[in-house]
Short mmCIF file of C-alpha atoms and ligand atoms in Angstrom, two decimals:
data_model
loop_
_atom_site.label_atom_id
_atom_site.label_comp_id
_atom_site.label_asym_id
_atom_site.label_seq_id
_atom_site.Cartn_x
_atom_site.Cartn_y
_atom_site.Cartn_z
CA MET A 54 0.00 0.00 0.00
CA LYS A 55 1.08 3.61 -0.50
CA ILE A 56 1.33 5.42 2.80
CA ALA A 57 2.11 9.07 3.60
CA VAL A 58 3.48 9.94 7.02
CA ILE A 59 3.35 13.63 7.89
CA GLY A 60 6.06 14.51 10.43
CA SER A 61 9.47 12.94 10.79
CA GLY A 62 9.87 13.17 14.59
CA TYR A 63 10.32 10.07 16.70
CA VAL A 64 6.94 8.55 15.92
CA GLY A 65 6.76 9.65 12.28
CA LEU A 66 10.25 8.57 11.30
CA VAL A 67 10.05 5.21 13.05
CA ALA A 68 6.57 4.55 11.66
CA ALA A 69 7.69 5.52 8.11
CA ALA A 70 10.78 3.28 8.23
CA CYS A 71 8.82 0.34 9.73
CA PHE A 72 5.97 0.61 7.25
CA ALA A 73 8.63 0.41 4.51
CA GLU A 74 10.11 -2.61 6.27
CA MET A 75 6.64 -4.21 6.32
CA GLY A 76 6.53 -3.88 2.47
CA HIS A 77 4.64 -0.65 1.96
CA SER A 78 5.70 2.26 -0.21
CA VAL A 79 6.13 5.30 2.03
CA ILE A 80 6.54 9.03 1.62
CA CYS A 81 7.55 10.80 4.87
CA VAL A 82 6.92 14.55 4.86
CA ASP A 83 8.50 17.29 6.94
CA ASN A 84 8.74 21.06 6.57
CA ASP A 85 12.18 21.27 8.21
CA GLU A 86 14.46 21.52 5.17
CA ARG A 87 17.68 20.83 7.04
CA LYS A 88 16.29 17.69 8.67
CA LEU A 89 14.85 16.62 5.36
CA SER A 90 18.06 16.92 3.43
CA ALA A 91 19.95 15.07 6.23
CA LEU A 92 17.35 12.24 6.00
CA GLN A 93 17.64 12.18 2.25
CA ARG A 94 21.37 11.64 2.67
CA GLY A 95 20.60 8.75 5.06
CA GLU A 96 21.62 10.67 8.21
CA ILE A 97 19.39 10.02 11.18
CA PRO A 98 18.75 12.77 13.67
CA ILE A 99 18.02 10.43 16.59
CA HIS A 100 19.82 7.64 18.40
CA GLU A 101 17.55 4.65 17.80
CA LEU A 102 18.50 1.01 17.51
CA TYR A 103 17.88 -0.55 14.01
CA LEU A 104 16.77 2.75 12.46
CA PRO A 105 20.08 3.15 10.52
CA GLU A 106 19.62 -0.41 9.10
CA LEU A 107 16.04 0.35 8.05
CA LEU A 108 17.04 3.57 6.33
CA GLU A 109 19.88 1.81 4.59
CA ARG A 110 17.53 -0.90 3.35
CA HIS A 111 14.69 1.24 2.12
CA LEU A 112 15.85 4.83 1.44
CA GLY A 113 15.21 5.68 -2.20
CA ARG A 114 13.40 2.45 -2.76
CA ARG A 115 10.34 1.93 -0.55
CA LEU A 116 11.01 5.04 1.59
CA HIS A 117 11.12 8.59 0.30
CA PHE A 118 11.27 11.96 2.03
CA SER A 119 9.49 15.04 0.76
CA ASN A 120 8.49 18.53 1.83
CA SER A 121 5.18 18.43 -0.01
CA ILE A 122 2.04 17.30 1.86
CA LYS A 123 0.09 17.69 -1.40
CA ASP A 124 2.31 15.37 -3.41
CA ALA A 125 2.35 12.76 -0.63
CA VAL A 126 -1.40 12.88 -0.08
CA GLN A 127 -2.18 12.62 -3.78
CA ALA A 128 0.11 9.62 -4.20
CA CYS A 129 -1.18 7.63 -1.20
CA SER A 130 -4.28 5.92 0.15
CA ALA A 131 -3.56 6.35 3.84
CA VAL A 132 -2.18 9.53 5.42
CA PHE A 133 -0.73 9.25 8.91
CA ILE A 134 -0.49 12.46 10.98
CA ALA A 135 2.52 12.23 13.24
CA VAL A 136 3.29 15.83 14.00
CA GLY A 137 4.13 17.23 17.47
CA THR A 138 1.54 18.01 20.10
CA PRO A 139 3.65 20.01 22.59
CA PRO A 140 2.22 21.06 25.92
CA LEU A 141 0.72 24.58 26.41
CA GLU A 142 1.31 26.47 29.65
CA ASN A 143 -1.89 25.07 31.16
CA GLY A 144 -0.94 21.44 30.37
CA GLU A 145 -3.28 21.08 27.41
CA ALA A 146 -1.85 19.67 24.21
CA ASP A 147 -1.20 22.25 21.51
CA LEU A 148 -3.05 20.90 18.49
CA SER A 149 -2.24 23.78 16.13
CA PHE A 150 0.20 21.59 14.07
CA VAL A 151 -2.42 18.86 13.76
CA GLU A 152 -5.01 21.39 12.63
CA ALA A 153 -2.69 23.00 10.09
CA VAL A 154 -1.76 19.60 8.61
CA ALA A 155 -5.44 18.51 8.50
CA ARG A 156 -6.32 21.66 6.48
CA GLU A 157 -3.50 21.04 4.04
CA ILE A 158 -4.47 17.41 3.63
CA ALA A 159 -8.09 18.50 2.93
CA LEU A 160 -6.92 20.90 0.26
CA SER A 161 -4.85 18.13 -1.37
CA LEU A 162 -7.49 15.37 -1.60
CA ASN A 163 -7.80 13.81 -5.01
CA GLY A 164 -9.91 10.77 -4.12
CA TYR A 165 -10.93 8.71 -1.05
CA LYS A 166 -8.25 8.63 1.68
CA VAL A 167 -8.01 7.41 5.22
CA ILE A 168 -6.52 10.00 7.51
CA VAL A 169 -4.84 8.37 10.51
CA GLU A 170 -4.16 10.25 13.68
CA LYS A 171 -0.95 8.80 15.08
CA SER A 172 0.19 11.72 17.29
CA THR A 173 -0.89 11.45 20.93
CA VAL A 174 -3.97 13.65 21.13
CA PRO A 175 -6.89 14.28 23.47
CA VAL A 176 -10.23 12.62 23.01
CA TYR A 177 -12.37 14.35 20.37
CA THR A 178 -9.39 15.23 18.17
CA SER A 179 -10.50 12.87 15.40
CA ASP A 180 -13.87 14.65 15.48
CA TRP A 181 -12.14 17.98 15.13
CA ILE A 182 -9.91 16.76 12.30
CA ARG A 183 -13.02 15.51 10.48
CA ARG A 184 -14.83 18.84 11.03
CA VAL A 185 -11.90 21.00 9.98
CA MET A 186 -11.30 18.88 6.87
CA LYS A 187 -14.96 19.01 5.87
CA ARG A 188 -14.96 22.77 6.19
CA THR A 189 -11.75 23.13 4.16
CA CYS A 190 -12.42 20.47 1.48
CA THR A 191 -12.98 21.96 -1.95
CA ALA A 192 -13.21 18.73 -3.87
CA GLY A 193 -16.03 16.23 -3.20
CA SER A 194 -13.56 13.39 -2.38
CA GLY A 195 -14.50 11.21 0.54
CA PHE A 196 -12.29 10.56 3.48
CA ASP A 197 -12.40 8.84 6.92
CA VAL A 198 -10.49 9.77 10.06
CA VAL A 199 -9.08 6.96 12.19
CA SER A 200 -7.24 7.03 15.48
CA ASN A 201 -4.27 4.63 15.63
CA PRO A 202 -2.24 5.50 18.72
CA GLU A 203 1.42 4.57 18.89
CA PHE A 204 2.91 2.94 21.94
CA LEU A 205 6.60 2.81 20.98
CA ARG A 206 9.31 3.63 23.53
CA GLU A 207 12.43 5.50 22.63
CA GLY A 208 15.48 3.21 22.47
CA THR A 209 13.34 0.18 21.46
CA ALA A 210 11.10 2.06 19.06
CA VAL A 211 11.72 -0.14 16.00
CA THR A 212 11.09 -3.45 17.70
CA ASP A 213 8.15 -1.99 19.64
CA PHE A 214 6.67 -1.01 16.27
CA LEU A 215 7.36 -4.27 14.47
CA TYR A 216 6.51 -6.56 17.44
CA PRO A 217 3.87 -4.69 19.36
CA ASP A 218 1.74 -6.11 22.22
CA ARG A 219 -1.33 -4.67 20.52
CA ILE A 220 -2.41 -2.50 17.63
CA VAL A 221 -5.31 -0.22 18.48
CA VAL A 222 -7.49 0.98 15.61
CA GLY A 223 -10.20 3.44 16.45
CA ALA A 224 -12.40 3.65 13.38
CA ASP A 225 -16.04 4.47 12.93
CA ASN A 226 -16.71 2.45 9.77
CA GLN A 227 -15.79 -0.84 8.14
CA ARG A 228 -13.97 0.58 5.11
CA SER A 229 -11.35 2.42 7.11
CA ARG A 230 -11.06 -0.48 9.62
CA GLU A 231 -10.22 -2.86 6.75
CA LEU A 232 -7.65 -0.52 5.31
CA LEU A 233 -5.84 -0.34 8.60
CA ARG A 234 -6.04 -4.09 9.03
CA GLU A 235 -4.39 -4.44 5.59
CA ILE A 236 -1.58 -2.02 6.54
CA TYR A 237 -0.72 -3.95 9.66
CA SER A 238 -1.35 -7.42 8.24
CA PRO A 239 2.38 -8.42 8.07
CA THR A 240 2.65 -7.97 11.88
CA ILE A 241 -0.91 -9.22 12.65
CA ASP A 242 -0.63 -12.45 10.63
CA GLY A 243 2.96 -13.17 11.71
CA SER A 244 4.29 -13.08 8.12
CA TYR A 245 6.80 -10.35 9.02
CA SER A 246 8.23 -12.28 11.95
CA ALA A 247 8.65 -15.33 9.62
CA GLN A 248 10.91 -13.40 7.23
CA ALA A 249 14.54 -14.44 7.26
CA ASP A 250 15.90 -10.91 7.03
CA ARG A 251 13.51 -9.49 9.68
CA ILE A 252 14.73 -7.18 12.39
CA PRO A 253 15.19 -9.61 15.30
CA GLU A 254 12.30 -9.77 17.71
CA PRO A 255 12.86 -9.02 21.39
CA THR A 256 13.07 -12.10 23.59
CA ASN A 257 9.73 -11.59 25.32
CA SER A 258 7.67 -10.48 22.32
CA GLN A 259 4.44 -12.08 21.24
CA THR A 260 4.50 -13.66 17.76
CA LYS A 261 1.14 -12.09 16.86
CA PRO A 262 -0.13 -8.88 18.42
CA LYS A 263 -3.69 -8.32 19.43
CA LEU A 264 -5.60 -6.17 17.00
CA ILE A 265 -8.05 -4.08 19.02
CA MET A 266 -10.77 -2.41 17.06
CA THR A 267 -12.58 0.42 18.90
CA SER A 268 -14.36 3.69 18.25
CA ALA A 269 -12.05 6.64 17.54
CA LYS A 270 -12.81 8.20 20.92
CA SER A 271 -11.97 5.01 22.79
CA ALA A 272 -8.69 4.71 20.90
CA GLU A 273 -7.75 8.29 21.85
CA LEU A 274 -8.48 7.55 25.47
CA ILE A 275 -6.58 4.26 25.41
CA LYS A 276 -3.40 6.13 24.59
CA HIS A 277 -3.72 8.82 27.29
CA ALA A 278 -4.94 6.34 29.90
CA SER A 279 -2.09 3.89 29.09
CA ASN A 280 0.62 6.50 29.58
CA ALA A 281 -1.09 7.89 32.69
CA PHE A 282 -1.31 4.38 34.16
CA LEU A 283 2.37 3.66 33.55
CA ALA A 284 3.36 7.00 35.01
CA MET A 285 1.14 6.15 38.01
CA LYS A 286 2.97 2.84 38.47
CA ILE A 287 6.28 4.71 38.57
CA SER A 288 5.01 7.32 41.09
CA PHE A 289 3.44 4.56 43.16
CA ILE A 290 6.72 2.61 43.46
CA ASN A 291 8.61 5.81 44.20
CA ALA A 292 6.20 6.62 47.03
CA VAL A 293 6.62 3.06 48.32
CA ALA A 294 10.44 3.49 48.07
CA ASN A 295 10.21 6.55 50.26
CA VAL A 296 8.36 4.53 52.89
CA CYS A 297 11.00 1.79 52.58
CA GLU A 298 13.70 4.34 53.42
CA GLN A 299 11.84 5.30 56.60
CA VAL A 300 11.32 1.75 57.87
CA ASP A 301 14.63 0.23 56.66
CA ALA A 302 12.96 -2.05 54.10
CA ASP A 303 14.45 -2.80 50.65
CA ILE A 304 12.46 -1.49 47.66
CA GLU A 305 14.12 -4.02 45.35
CA GLU A 306 12.74 -6.88 47.46
CA VAL A 307 9.36 -5.17 47.77
CA ARG A 308 9.22 -4.53 44.04
CA LYS A 309 9.87 -8.22 43.31
CA GLY A 310 7.18 -9.24 45.73
CA ILE A 311 4.59 -6.86 44.29
CA GLY A 312 5.46 -7.51 40.63
CA ALA A 313 5.20 -11.31 40.97
CA ASP A 314 1.41 -10.86 41.22
CA ARG A 315 0.36 -11.19 37.63
CA ARG A 316 -2.53 -8.74 38.19
CA ILE A 317 0.14 -6.12 38.90
CA GLY A 318 3.12 -7.14 36.82
CA SER A 319 6.75 -6.27 37.35
CA ALA A 320 7.19 -3.76 34.50
CA PHE A 321 7.42 -0.06 35.30
CA LEU A 322 8.05 -0.67 38.97
CA ASN A 323 11.65 0.59 39.06
CA ALA A 324 12.06 3.19 41.73
CA GLY A 325 14.38 6.13 40.99
CA ILE A 326 14.40 9.84 40.36
CA GLY A 327 11.07 9.79 38.53
CA TYR A 328 9.92 9.64 34.93
CA GLY A 329 10.85 12.10 32.20
CA GLY A 330 10.88 12.12 28.39
CA SER A 331 8.67 13.62 25.77
CA CYS A 332 5.60 11.61 26.58
CA PHE A 333 4.76 10.84 30.21
CA PRO A 334 5.06 14.41 31.63
CA LYS A 335 3.15 15.87 28.64
CA ASP A 336 0.51 13.15 28.43
CA VAL A 337 -0.32 12.98 32.12
CA ALA A 338 -0.82 16.75 32.16
CA ALA A 339 -2.87 16.60 28.97
CA PHE A 340 -5.04 13.79 30.25
CA ARG A 341 -5.67 15.73 33.46
CA SER A 342 -6.75 18.75 31.35
CA VAL A 343 -9.06 16.57 29.28
CA ALA A 344 -10.67 15.15 32.42
CA GLN A 345 -11.11 18.68 33.84
CA GLN A 346 -12.66 19.96 30.63
CA VAL A 347 -15.27 17.25 30.57
CA GLY A 348 -16.10 17.85 34.22
CA CYS A 349 -14.37 14.82 35.78
CA SER A 350 -12.05 15.60 38.59
CA PHE A 351 -9.00 13.22 38.52
CA PRO A 352 -6.91 14.17 41.56
CA LEU A 353 -4.95 10.93 41.29
CA LEU A 354 -3.15 12.44 38.32
CA ASP A 355 -2.21 15.50 40.39
CA ASP A 356 -0.54 13.19 42.88
CA VAL A 357 1.27 11.24 40.12
CA ILE A 358 2.76 14.52 38.94
CA LYS A 359 3.54 15.76 42.45
CA ILE A 360 5.32 12.56 43.55
CA ASN A 361 7.35 12.62 40.36
CA SER A 362 8.54 16.18 40.85
CA GLU A 363 9.27 15.57 44.57
CA GLN A 364 11.43 12.59 43.73
CA ARG A 365 14.08 14.80 42.10
CA HIS A 366 14.19 17.11 45.10
CA ARG A 367 14.45 14.15 47.41
CA PHE A 368 17.53 13.00 45.49
CA LEU A 369 19.05 16.42 45.80
CA ARG A 370 18.52 16.30 49.56
CA LYS A 371 20.48 13.01 49.57
CA VAL A 372 23.38 14.75 47.80
CA ARG A 373 23.26 17.54 50.38
CA GLU A 374 23.02 15.13 53.29
CA THR A 375 26.08 13.25 51.99
CA LEU A 376 28.24 16.25 51.31
CA TRP A 377 26.83 18.73 53.85
CA THR A 378 27.37 21.90 51.82
CA LEU A 379 27.28 21.92 48.02
CA LYS A 380 29.15 25.10 47.07
CA GLY A 381 32.40 24.23 45.37
CA LYS A 382 31.93 20.45 45.55
CA ARG A 383 33.08 18.45 42.58
CA LEU A 384 30.52 15.93 41.36
CA GLY A 385 30.85 13.23 38.70
CA VAL A 386 27.59 12.63 36.91
CA LEU A 387 26.70 9.46 34.99
CA GLY A 388 23.83 10.01 32.63
CA LEU A 389 22.09 12.96 30.96
CA ALA A 390 19.38 11.28 28.84
CA PHE A 391 15.91 10.84 30.36
CA LYS A 392 16.51 7.08 30.35
CA GLY A 393 19.12 4.65 29.01
CA GLY A 394 19.28 3.79 25.33
CA THR A 395 18.41 7.19 23.97
CA ASP A 396 20.04 10.56 23.32
CA ASP A 397 16.81 12.34 24.21
CA ILE A 398 17.09 14.84 27.09
CA ARG A 399 13.58 16.24 26.96
CA GLU A 400 12.17 16.51 30.52
CA SER A 401 15.23 14.48 31.69
CA PRO A 402 15.29 14.25 35.51
CA ALA A 403 19.12 14.23 35.09
CA ILE A 404 19.15 17.63 33.42
CA GLU A 405 16.84 19.12 36.04
CA ILE A 406 19.02 17.80 38.90
CA ILE A 407 22.19 19.08 37.22
CA LYS A 408 20.68 22.55 36.78
CA LEU A 409 19.78 22.65 40.46
CA LEU A 410 23.32 21.51 41.43
CA VAL A 411 24.90 24.12 39.13
CA SER A 412 22.74 26.80 40.76
CA GLU A 413 24.22 25.66 44.10
CA HIS A 414 27.71 26.26 42.59
CA CYS A 415 28.75 22.60 42.28
CA SER A 416 31.36 21.77 39.67
CA ILE A 417 29.99 18.96 37.48
CA ARG A 418 31.85 16.52 35.22
CA ALA A 419 29.24 14.65 33.24
CA TYR A 420 29.30 11.61 30.95
CA ASP A 421 26.57 10.04 28.85
CA PRO A 422 27.13 7.52 26.03
CA ALA A 423 24.71 9.30 23.64
CA ALA A 424 23.20 12.46 25.00
CA MET A 425 26.17 14.78 25.48
CA ASP A 426 25.69 16.81 22.31
CA ARG A 427 22.03 17.42 23.09
CA ALA A 428 22.80 18.22 26.73
CA ARG A 429 25.44 20.76 25.67
CA GLU A 430 22.81 22.69 23.77
CA VAL A 431 20.87 23.18 27.02
CA LEU A 432 23.49 23.16 29.79
CA LYS A 433 26.10 24.94 27.63
CA GLU A 434 29.45 25.13 29.39
CA SER A 435 27.95 25.16 32.91
CA VAL A 436 29.25 21.59 33.20
CA SER A 437 32.31 19.78 31.83
CA TYR A 438 31.72 16.84 29.49
CA VAL A 439 34.12 13.94 29.85
CA ALA A 440 34.99 10.89 27.80
CA ASP A 441 33.85 8.10 30.15
CA CYS A 442 32.58 7.13 33.57
CA TYR A 443 36.05 6.88 35.11
CA GLU A 444 37.02 10.41 34.04
CA ALA A 445 33.71 11.61 35.59
CA ALA A 446 34.65 9.96 38.90
CA GLU A 447 38.22 11.37 39.02
CA GLY A 448 38.75 13.62 42.00
CA ALA A 449 35.03 13.88 42.74
CA ASP A 450 33.47 14.33 46.15
CA ALA A 451 30.68 12.05 44.96
CA LEU A 452 29.58 10.16 41.89
CA LEU A 453 25.92 10.57 40.91
CA VAL A 454 24.11 8.05 38.75
CA LEU A 455 21.16 9.73 36.94
CA THR A 456 20.37 7.56 33.90
CA ASP A 457 19.87 3.76 33.69
CA TRP A 458 22.37 3.06 30.88
CA GLU A 459 23.23 -0.66 30.87
CA ASP A 460 26.95 0.16 30.59
CA PHE A 461 26.85 1.98 33.91
CA SER A 462 25.94 -1.17 35.78
CA GLN A 463 29.11 -2.90 34.54
CA LEU A 464 31.62 -0.48 36.07
CA ASP A 465 34.83 -1.60 37.72
CA LEU A 466 33.85 -0.41 41.20
CA LYS A 467 37.27 -0.82 42.74
CA ARG A 468 38.71 1.43 40.04
CA ILE A 469 35.93 3.97 40.72
CA ARG A 470 36.82 3.81 44.41
CA GLY A 471 40.44 4.58 43.61
CA LEU A 472 39.55 7.56 41.42
CA LEU A 473 37.05 9.31 43.72
CA LYS A 474 38.29 11.86 46.18
CA TYR A 475 35.72 10.61 48.67
CA PRO A 476 34.07 7.19 48.17
CA ASN A 477 30.45 8.30 47.73
CA VAL A 478 28.13 6.92 45.08
CA ILE A 479 24.60 8.34 45.02
CA ASP A 480 22.52 6.30 42.67
CA GLY A 481 19.19 7.64 41.46
CA ARG A 482 18.49 4.51 39.41
CA ASN A 483 19.35 1.61 41.75
CA LEU A 484 21.77 0.07 39.29
CA TYR A 485 24.01 -1.75 41.76
CA SER A 486 23.79 -4.23 44.53
CA ARG A 487 24.62 -2.79 47.95
CA GLU A 488 26.98 -5.71 48.64
CA ALA A 489 29.03 -4.99 45.47
CA MET A 490 29.38 -1.38 46.55
CA LEU A 491 30.34 -2.30 50.07
CA ASN A 492 32.93 -4.78 48.76
CA ALA A 493 34.44 -2.04 46.69
CA GLY A 494 34.70 0.19 49.75
CA LEU A 495 32.10 2.68 48.48
CA THR A 496 29.45 4.42 50.54
CA TYR A 497 26.31 3.72 48.53
CA ILE A 498 23.19 5.78 48.72
CA SER A 499 20.36 4.66 46.51
CA VAL A 500 16.57 4.88 46.32
CA GLY A 501 14.35 3.03 48.82
CA ARG A 502 17.08 0.79 50.10
CA SER A 503 19.49 2.53 52.35
CA THR A 504 19.29 3.08 56.05
CA LEU A 505 21.14 6.27 56.54
CA LYS A 506 22.78 6.40 59.94
CA PRO A 507 24.97 9.21 61.20
CA ILE A 508 28.37 7.78 62.14
CA ALA A 509 30.52 9.19 64.86
CA SER A 510 33.80 9.04 62.95
CA SER A 511 34.51 8.63 59.29
CA GLU A 512 37.65 8.05 57.29
CA HIS A 513 36.58 11.00 55.19
CA ALA A 514 35.51 14.12 56.90
CA VAL A 515 32.79 15.20 54.45
CA ASP A 516 31.05 11.87 54.59
CA ALA A 517 28.85 12.60 57.54
CA ILE A 518 26.54 9.70 57.02
CA SER A 519 26.88 6.15 55.83
CA VAL A 520 24.78 3.35 54.55
CA SER A 521 24.12 0.63 57.02
CA LEU A 522 24.15 -2.79 55.48
CA GLU A 523 23.22 -5.77 57.54
C1 UDX B 791 6.66 6.11 26.89
C2 UDX B 791 5.72 4.89 26.83
O1 UDX B 791 6.35 3.78 27.46
C3 UDX B 791 5.37 4.60 25.38
O2 UDX B 791 4.42 3.53 25.37
C4 UDX B 791 4.78 5.82 24.71
O3 UDX B 791 4.52 5.57 23.37
C5 UDX B 791 5.74 6.97 24.85
O4 UDX B 791 6.08 7.20 26.22
P1 UDX B 791 9.29 6.54 26.53
O5 UDX B 791 8.97 7.99 26.84
O6 UDX B 791 10.18 6.22 25.38
O7 UDX B 791 7.91 5.72 26.25
O8 UDX B 791 9.97 5.92 27.85
P2 UDX B 791 9.67 4.80 28.93
O9 UDX B 791 10.56 3.62 28.67
O10 UDX B 791 8.25 4.57 29.05
O11 UDX B 791 10.19 5.58 30.22
C6 UDX B 791 9.64 6.82 30.61
C7 UDX B 791 10.32 7.35 31.82
O12 UDX B 791 9.96 6.59 32.96
C8 UDX B 791 11.83 7.35 31.76
O13 UDX B 791 12.33 8.51 32.35
C9 UDX B 791 12.22 6.15 32.62
O14 UDX B 791 13.50 6.25 33.17
C10 UDX B 791 11.16 6.15 33.66
N1 UDX B 791 10.88 4.86 34.28
C11 UDX B 791 10.40 3.82 33.51
C12 UDX B 791 11.05 4.65 35.68
O15 UDX B 791 11.47 5.62 36.36
N2 UDX B 791 10.77 3.47 36.19
C13 UDX B 791 10.30 2.42 35.45
O16 UDX B 791 10.06 1.34 36.03
C14 UDX B 791 10.13 2.57 34.07
#
């Protein structure tokens, strides 16, 4: 099938490349000329596993980039809208890009098309797209509007797209439902996963995803409610971690115990410095606004947001409690991205914590395997960027772990101990076992695990507290 994807951000670019991989002929449209020419040269603006391979396979063959919505719409049967929906000051999603694209699509129609809303949008957006297009349409061509929310995660976006748990199609008539079924048929019927040259499936993936057909409004709600629920799980476990700290329990043990109940599940129960990224903060706020607008108070979402924000300040208090005063302290920082496996720093808890530390006149030496260029655009030269974890640790009063990169959990801890000025590791992601840290001679402060006890004497004067390990 011929598919147009409008927008080459995370969702648009991954969807376009994966549709090409599934055998469709795709035109991906963007109005950012610089980005477009980079993509046309095969350069990818984001750090995403398997995306380079997909571009290499399909660019110029089944995948083309263009700046013309009109050309793309006229050449294709399905048009996916994957433009940004950034948050407004009041938390609502800004739908002006969606509206502008819908108008342009309407002006370009040259026959029946299915318009698919892929961006995360509030309920009723498909109704609005339909209304705006009807008002704008000059030709008598028919069209349908479908909601097909995307659940991909950064870092695993390609495999999430090709091997999803479920595909949600919110369509209000049979014709558009069938078209969407046809688009996704290589994943639904398992024929893609049987291909010899497929992108390898993740170990725990289902062979065939569930296809869930709903109304457009239900599909829109499924997306917001899914992200809000996952964010709630994270805030819940962080709140439990805080209780653990007070009663000397271990959140890692508690997490395993809770997660083993299949009704709860173990995913998204990692305690830490809270969620970030381009989706959860924005989508929880947008969902809260939607609920308010339709007259449903949803105070649970206020608490999810509040706990998340408090978690960063709580971490900062741990740094202060460890070092007493912050001014002039040298800190090694591991991690800038909002999570491991990506170079994205949007709403990154790490960046927020670093900004607060810089405002307290700490001197920061930071390392991230992928996000340093992006971080530099925001933090400028307020921090030093170093070549690896060990350089970050060198001469530092404490080493802070702010992103859950897999590499960080493989460090040579004895070497780290030798490099640090004082042996303090403050881990906002719970990447290490306390025993390993103790064996390496490091004072280890983490989330929901440590019993902080003042000690009378210490081998290092600034280390006024220590972790008690039974
Ligand atoms: C999320 C959703 O998972 C995805 O379905 C949706 O399409 C887009 O938003 P993403 O933003 O890529 O994906 O990241 P995700 O892996 O969900 O993590 C979000 C944040 O939560 C990160 O900051 C991560 O570090 C944090 N997190 C995640 C936790 O703190 N604990 C966890 O147990 C899981």
